[in-house]
PDB file of C-alpha atoms and ligand atoms in Angstrom:
ATOM      1  CA  MET A   8      73.557 -10.278  -6.757  1.00 55.00           C
ATOM      2  CA  LEU A   9      71.297  -8.200  -8.049  1.00 57.00           C
ATOM      3  CA  LYS A  10      70.385 -11.301  -9.423  1.00 60.00           C
ATOM      4  CA  ASN A  11      69.553 -12.729  -6.052  1.00 58.00           C
ATOM      5  CA  ILE A  12      68.456  -9.475  -3.983  1.00 55.00           C
ATOM      6  CA  VAL A  13      65.398  -9.536  -6.829  1.00 55.00           C
ATOM      7  CA  PHE A  14      64.490 -13.059  -6.581  1.00 54.00           C
ATOM      8  CA  GLY A  15      64.551 -12.935  -2.951  1.00 54.00           C
ATOM      9  CA  LEU A  16      62.447  -9.688  -2.374  1.00 54.00           C
ATOM     10  CA  LEU A  17      59.767 -11.012  -5.033  1.00 55.00           C
ATOM     11  CA  PHE A  18      59.457 -14.502  -3.401  1.00 60.00           C
ATOM     12  CA  PHE A  19      59.988 -13.735   0.586  1.00 59.00           C
ATOM     13  CA  PRO A  20      56.656 -12.145   1.074  1.00 56.00           C
ATOM     14  CA  GLY A  21      54.685 -15.086  -1.090  1.00 51.00           C
ATOM     15  CA  SER A  22      56.372 -17.510   1.181  1.00 52.00           C
ATOM     16  CA  LEU A  23      55.469 -15.300   5.002  1.00 52.00           C
ATOM     17  CA  LEU A  24      52.603 -14.835   3.724  1.00 50.00           C
ATOM     18  CA  LEU A  25      51.700 -18.925   2.931  1.00 52.00           C
ATOM     19  CA  ALA A  26      53.300 -19.332   6.365  1.00 55.00           C
ATOM     20  CA  ALA A  27      51.174 -16.968   8.307  1.00 58.00           C
ATOM     21  CA  SER A  28      48.249 -18.252   6.441  1.00 66.00           C
ATOM     22  CA  PRO A  29      45.335 -19.063   9.893  1.00 75.00           C
ATOM     23  CA  LEU A  30      42.866 -21.694   9.051  1.00 82.00           C
ATOM     24  CA  TYR A  31      39.665 -19.157   9.876  1.00 88.00           C
ATOM     25  CA  ASN A  32      39.632 -14.967   9.842  1.00 84.00           C
ATOM     26  CA  VAL A  33      39.620 -14.013  12.761  1.00 93.00           C
ATOM     27  CA  PRO A  34      41.410 -10.927  14.222  1.00 94.00           C
ATOM     28  CA  ASP A  35      43.886 -11.772  17.324  1.00 95.00           C
ATOM     29  CA  ALA A  36      43.648 -10.267  20.695  1.00 96.00           C
ATOM     30  CA  PRO A  37      45.442  -7.679  22.021  1.00 96.00           C
ATOM     31  CA  GLU A  38      48.116  -9.024  24.862  1.00 94.00           C
ATOM     32  CA  GLU A  39      45.935  -7.596  28.019  1.00 94.00           C
ATOM     33  CA  TYR A  40      43.505 -10.430  26.700  1.00 96.00           C
ATOM     34  CA  THR A  41      45.826 -13.118  25.862  1.00 93.00           C
ATOM     35  CA  GLU A  42      47.477 -13.092  29.804  1.00 93.00           C
ATOM     36  CA  LYS A  43      44.187 -13.639  30.973  1.00 96.00           C
ATOM     37  CA  LYS A  44      42.618 -17.084  32.555  1.00 96.00           C
ATOM     38  CA  ASN A  45      39.777 -18.520  32.750  1.00 98.00           C
ATOM     39  CA  LYS A  46      38.734 -18.764  36.681  1.00 98.00           C
ATOM     40  CA  TYR A  47      34.847 -20.449  36.022  1.00 98.00           C
ATOM     41  CA  THR A  48      35.812 -23.657  34.725  1.00 98.00           C
ATOM     42  CA  SER A  49      33.719 -25.597  37.684  1.00 98.00           C
ATOM     43  CA  GLN A  50      31.151 -28.464  36.479  1.00 98.00           C
ATOM     44  CA  LYS A  51      28.942 -25.798  37.559  1.00 98.00           C
ATOM     45  CA  ASP A  52      30.116 -22.794  35.023  1.00 98.00           C
ATOM     46  CA  ILE A  53      30.419 -25.745  32.192  1.00 98.00           C
ATOM     47  CA  GLU A  54      26.691 -26.441  32.573  1.00 98.00           C
ATOM     48  CA  ILE A  55      25.610 -23.317  33.107  1.00 98.00           C
ATOM     49  CA  GLY A  56      27.783 -22.059  29.944  1.00 98.00           C
ATOM     50  CA  LYS A  57      26.407 -24.960  28.443  1.00 98.00           C
ATOM     51  CA  LYS A  58      22.535 -23.249  28.215  1.00 98.00           C
ATOM     52  CA  TYR A  59      24.110 -19.961  27.271  1.00 98.00           C
ATOM     53  CA  TYR A  60      26.175 -22.206  24.163  1.00 98.00           C
ATOM     54  CA  GLU A  61      23.283 -23.856  22.892  1.00 98.00           C
ATOM     55  CA  LYS A  62      21.039 -20.799  23.298  1.00 97.00           C
ATOM     56  CA  GLU A  63      23.033 -17.951  21.496  1.00 97.00           C
ATOM     57  CA  CYS A  64      26.332 -20.297  19.883  1.00 97.00           C
ATOM     58  CA  ALA A  65      24.674 -23.391  18.325  1.00 96.00           C
ATOM     59  CA  ASP A  66      23.275 -21.699  15.512  1.00 94.00           C
ATOM     60  CA  CYS A  67      26.091 -20.508  14.036  1.00 94.00           C
ATOM     61  CA  HIS A  68      29.077 -22.761  15.422  1.00 96.00           C
ATOM     62  CA  GLY A  69      27.239 -25.610  15.791  1.00 95.00           C
ATOM     63  CA  GLU A  70      25.804 -27.881  18.538  1.00 95.00           C
ATOM     64  CA  SER A  71      28.797 -30.309  19.120  1.00 96.00           C
ATOM     65  CA  GLY A  72      31.325 -27.332  17.604  1.00 96.00           C
ATOM     66  CA  GLU A  73      31.310 -28.089  14.059  1.00 94.00           C
ATOM     67  CA  GLY A  74      31.416 -24.732  13.478  1.00 92.00           C
ATOM     68  CA  ASP A  75      30.784 -24.116   9.538  1.00 81.00           C
ATOM     69  CA  ASN A  76      33.538 -27.155   7.197  1.00 68.00           C
ATOM     70  CA  ASP A  77      32.091 -26.107   4.291  1.00 72.00           C
ATOM     71  CA  ASP A  78      34.067 -22.899   3.472  1.00 73.00           C
ATOM     72  CA  LYS A  79      36.052 -22.667   6.312  1.00 76.00           C
ATOM     73  CA  SER A  80      33.997 -19.117   7.928  1.00 86.00           C
ATOM     74  CA  VAL A  81      32.922 -20.425  11.578  1.00 94.00           C
ATOM     75  CA  VAL A  82      35.381 -21.185  13.684  1.00 95.00           C
ATOM     76  CA  ALA A  83      34.877 -24.922  14.646  1.00 95.00           C
ATOM     77  CA  PHE A  84      35.249 -25.632  18.137  1.00 97.00           C
ATOM     78  CA  ASN A  85      36.027 -29.614  17.664  1.00 96.00           C
ATOM     79  CA  ASN A  86      38.828 -28.877  15.915  1.00 94.00           C
ATOM     80  CA  SER A  87      41.905 -29.627  18.103  1.00 94.00           C
ATOM     81  CA  ASP A  88      44.498 -28.574  15.876  1.00 93.00           C
ATOM     82  CA  TRP A  89      43.286 -24.721  15.929  1.00 93.00           C
ATOM     83  CA  MET A  90      41.945 -25.031  19.048  1.00 95.00           C
ATOM     84  CA  LYS A  91      45.123 -25.514  20.659  1.00 95.00           C
ATOM     85  CA  THR A  92      46.528 -22.390  19.048  1.00 94.00           C
ATOM     86  CA  ARG A  93      43.928 -20.446  21.127  1.00 95.00           C
ATOM     87  CA  SER A  94      44.276 -19.052  24.424  1.00 96.00           C
ATOM     88  CA  ASP A  95      41.540 -18.644  27.344  1.00 97.00           C
ATOM     89  CA  GLY A  96      42.570 -14.529  26.528  1.00 97.00           C
ATOM     90  CA  GLN A  97      41.796 -14.763  23.082  1.00 98.00           C
ATOM     91  CA  LEU A  98      38.900 -16.955  23.108  1.00 98.00           C
ATOM     92  CA  PHE A  99      37.670 -14.199  25.627  1.00 98.00           C
ATOM     93  CA  TYR A 100      38.427 -11.306  23.363  1.00 98.00           C
ATOM     94  CA  ILE A 101      36.379 -12.278  20.341  1.00 98.00           C
ATOM     95  CA  ALA A 102      33.418 -13.610  22.502  1.00 98.00           C
ATOM     96  CA  ALA A 103      33.037 -10.255  24.255  1.00 98.00           C
ATOM     97  CA  GLU A 104      34.405  -8.012  21.984  1.00 96.00           C
ATOM     98  CA  GLY A 105      33.585  -9.757  17.801  1.00 97.00           C
ATOM     99  CA  ALA A 106      35.132  -9.919  15.018  1.00 95.00           C
ATOM    100  CA  GLY A 107      35.496  -6.618  13.830  1.00 93.00           C
ATOM    101  CA  ASP A 108      32.256  -4.531  11.680  1.00 91.00           C
ATOM    102  CA  ASP A 109      32.884  -6.924   8.813  1.00 90.00           C
ATOM    103  CA  SER A 110      32.265 -10.192  10.669  1.00 92.00           C
ATOM    104  CA  ASP A 111      29.548 -12.414  11.458  1.00 92.00           C
ATOM    105  CA  MET A 112      30.315 -12.788  14.846  1.00 95.00           C
ATOM    106  CA  GLU A 113      28.938  -9.490  17.014  1.00 96.00           C
ATOM    107  CA  GLY A 114      30.180  -9.109  20.619  1.00 97.00           C
ATOM    108  CA  TYR A 115      28.006 -10.542  23.867  1.00 98.00           C
ATOM    109  CA  GLY A 116      30.763  -8.239  26.592  1.00 97.00           C
ATOM    110  CA  PRO A 117      28.681  -6.750  29.644  1.00 96.00           C
ATOM    111  CA  TRP A 118      28.757  -3.263  26.496  1.00 94.00           C
ATOM    112  CA  SER A 119      27.176  -5.037  23.506  1.00 96.00           C
ATOM    113  CA  GLU A 120      23.571  -4.970  22.832  1.00 95.00           C
ATOM    114  CA  MET A 121      23.641  -8.383  24.302  1.00 95.00           C
ATOM    115  CA  GLY A 122      25.095  -6.903  27.671  1.00 97.00           C
ATOM    116  CA  TYR A 123      26.642 -10.947  28.571  1.00 98.00           C
ATOM    117  CA  SER A 124      28.788 -10.181  31.865  1.00 98.00           C
ATOM    118  CA  ASP A 125      32.568 -11.183  31.747  1.00 98.00           C
ATOM    119  CA  LYS A 126      31.414 -14.314  34.531  1.00 98.00           C
ATOM    120  CA  ARG A 127      29.018 -15.856  32.016  1.00 98.00           C
ATOM    121  CA  VAL A 128      30.542 -15.034  28.598  1.00 98.00           C
ATOM    122  CA  TRP A 129      33.741 -17.010  30.579  1.00 98.00           C
ATOM    123  CA  ARG A 130      31.369 -19.634  31.680  1.00 98.00           C
ATOM    124  CA  ILE A 131      30.410 -20.045  27.964  1.00 98.00           C
ATOM    125  CA  ILE A 132      34.088 -20.899  27.233  1.00 98.00           C
ATOM    126  CA  ALA A 133      34.707 -23.263  29.579  1.00 98.00           C
ATOM    127  CA  TYR A 134      31.779 -24.595  27.583  1.00 98.00           C
ATOM    128  CA  ILE A 135      33.533 -24.321  24.441  1.00 98.00           C
ATOM    129  CA  ARG A 136      36.934 -26.453  25.464  1.00 98.00           C
ATOM    130  CA  THR A 137      35.308 -29.396  26.415  1.00 98.00           C
ATOM    131  CA  LEU A 138      33.577 -29.954  22.882  1.00 98.00           C
ATOM    132  CA  ILE A 139      37.171 -30.979  22.002  1.00 93.00           C
ATOM    133  CA  PRO A 140      36.243 -34.482  20.999  1.00 87.00           C
TER     134      PRO A 140
HETATM  135  C1  HEC B  15      26.337 -14.982  13.626  1.00 85.15           C
HETATM  136  C2  HEC B  15      26.098 -16.020  13.687  1.00 85.15           C
HETATM  137  C3  HEC B  15      27.438 -16.531  15.220  1.00 85.15           C
HETATM  138  C4  HEC B  15      27.259 -16.630  15.898  1.00 85.15           C
HETATM  139  C5  HEC B  15      25.812 -16.391  16.680  1.00 85.15           C
HETATM  140  C6  HEC B  15      28.184 -16.624  17.370  1.00 85.15           C
HETATM  141  N1  HEC B  15      29.546 -16.723  16.371  1.00 85.15           N
HETATM  142 FE1  HEC B  15      31.308 -16.754  16.998  1.00 85.15          FE
HETATM  143  N2  HEC B  15      32.331 -16.592  15.207  1.00 85.15           N
HETATM  144  C7  HEC B  15      31.564 -16.350  13.744  1.00 85.15           C
HETATM  145  C8  HEC B  15      32.208 -16.304  13.004  1.00 85.15           C
HETATM  146  C9  HEC B  15      31.941 -15.895  11.358  1.00 85.15           C
HETATM  147  C10 HEC B  15      33.315 -16.592  13.926  1.00 85.15           C
HETATM  148  C11 HEC B  15      34.961 -16.495  13.049  1.00 85.15           C
HETATM  149  C12 HEC B  15      35.583 -14.540  12.708  1.00 85.15           C
HETATM  150  C13 HEC B  15      34.929 -14.599  11.151  1.00 85.15           C
HETATM  151  O1  HEC B  15      35.535 -15.394  10.713  1.00 85.15           O
HETATM  152  O2  HEC B  15      34.074 -13.308  11.212  1.00 85.15           O
HETATM  153  C14 HEC B  15      33.625 -16.542  14.475  1.00 85.15           C
HETATM  154  C15 HEC B  15      34.432 -16.434  15.393  1.00 85.15           C
HETATM  155  C16 HEC B  15      34.558 -16.900  17.222  1.00 85.15           C
HETATM  156  C17 HEC B  15      35.337 -16.809  18.126  1.00 85.15           C
HETATM  157  C18 HEC B  15      36.680 -16.586  17.961  1.00 85.15           C
HETATM  158  C19 HEC B  15      37.443 -17.828  17.966  1.00 85.15           C
HETATM  159  C20 HEC B  15      39.067 -17.795  17.819  1.00 85.15           C
HETATM  160  O3  HEC B  15      39.427 -18.919  17.374  1.00 85.15           O
HETATM  161  O4  HEC B  15      39.865 -17.240  18.502  1.00 85.15           O
HETATM  162  C21 HEC B  15      34.727 -16.814  19.279  1.00 85.15           C
HETATM  163  C22 HEC B  15      35.378 -17.180  20.310  1.00 85.15           C
HETATM  164  C23 HEC B  15      33.752 -17.564  19.349  1.00 85.15           C
HETATM  165  N3  HEC B  15      32.839 -16.803  17.894  1.00 85.15           N
HETATM  166  C24 HEC B  15      32.208 -17.149  20.045  1.00 85.15           C
HETATM  167  C25 HEC B  15      30.924 -17.290  20.362  1.00 85.15           C
HETATM  168  C26 HEC B  15      30.661 -17.667  21.215  1.00 85.15           C
HETATM  169  C27 HEC B  15      30.550 -17.859  22.731  1.00 85.15           C
HETATM  170  C28 HEC B  15      29.070 -17.321  20.725  1.00 85.15           C
HETATM  171  C29 HEC B  15      27.797 -17.607  21.680  1.00 85.15           C
HETATM  172  C30 HEC B  15      27.447 -16.400  22.674  1.00 85.15           C
HETATM  173  C31 HEC B  15      28.873 -17.082  19.525  1.00 85.15           C
HETATM  174  N4  HEC B  15      30.399 -16.823  18.719  1.00 85.15           N
HETATM  175  C32 HEC B  15      28.342 -16.914  18.614  1.00 85.15           C
HETATM  176  C33 HEC B  15      29.949 -16.386  13.591  1.00 85.15           C
HETATM  177  C34 HEC B  15      28.960 -16.538  14.655  1.00 85.15           C
END
């Protein structure tokens, strides 16, 4: 009995960690963001989003969303397995707010240095969604 408990305590947290270990190190968006939906997904929105993506995001995330596949440090937007797990609101949150002080991913939202409007950030997200091969 005691042996079982000790065993469980030793291995349970380890397996939890393994199961939850994500491909990329991205903070989870708060609920008020994950519920948001993208209202800017027309062909025109996507074209404008592409322009800003190529100007500001492609240096790190890659022209075709290939990310940094060597050390998995930059999210690959063309990785469909990963992108399936991402809500629009999650993508918007990181694009607008950044991925935290330790991250190279800075926020582009209205209050940031870049000062992009919500609409512009959403348009970039609409374009990112087209990068799945
Ligand atoms: C200087 C490099 C760099 C630039 C430029 C950059 N990113 Fe990122 N981005 C990252 C890194 C690194 C991560 C992963 C977070 C981490 O590991 O810190 C990330 C993560 C993200 C995520 C998180 C996706 C998810 O899975 O939740 C989104 C969305 C994102 N970036 C959007 C953008 C957009 C939009 C732009 C341009 C407006 C942009 N990024 C520009 C480096 C960059």
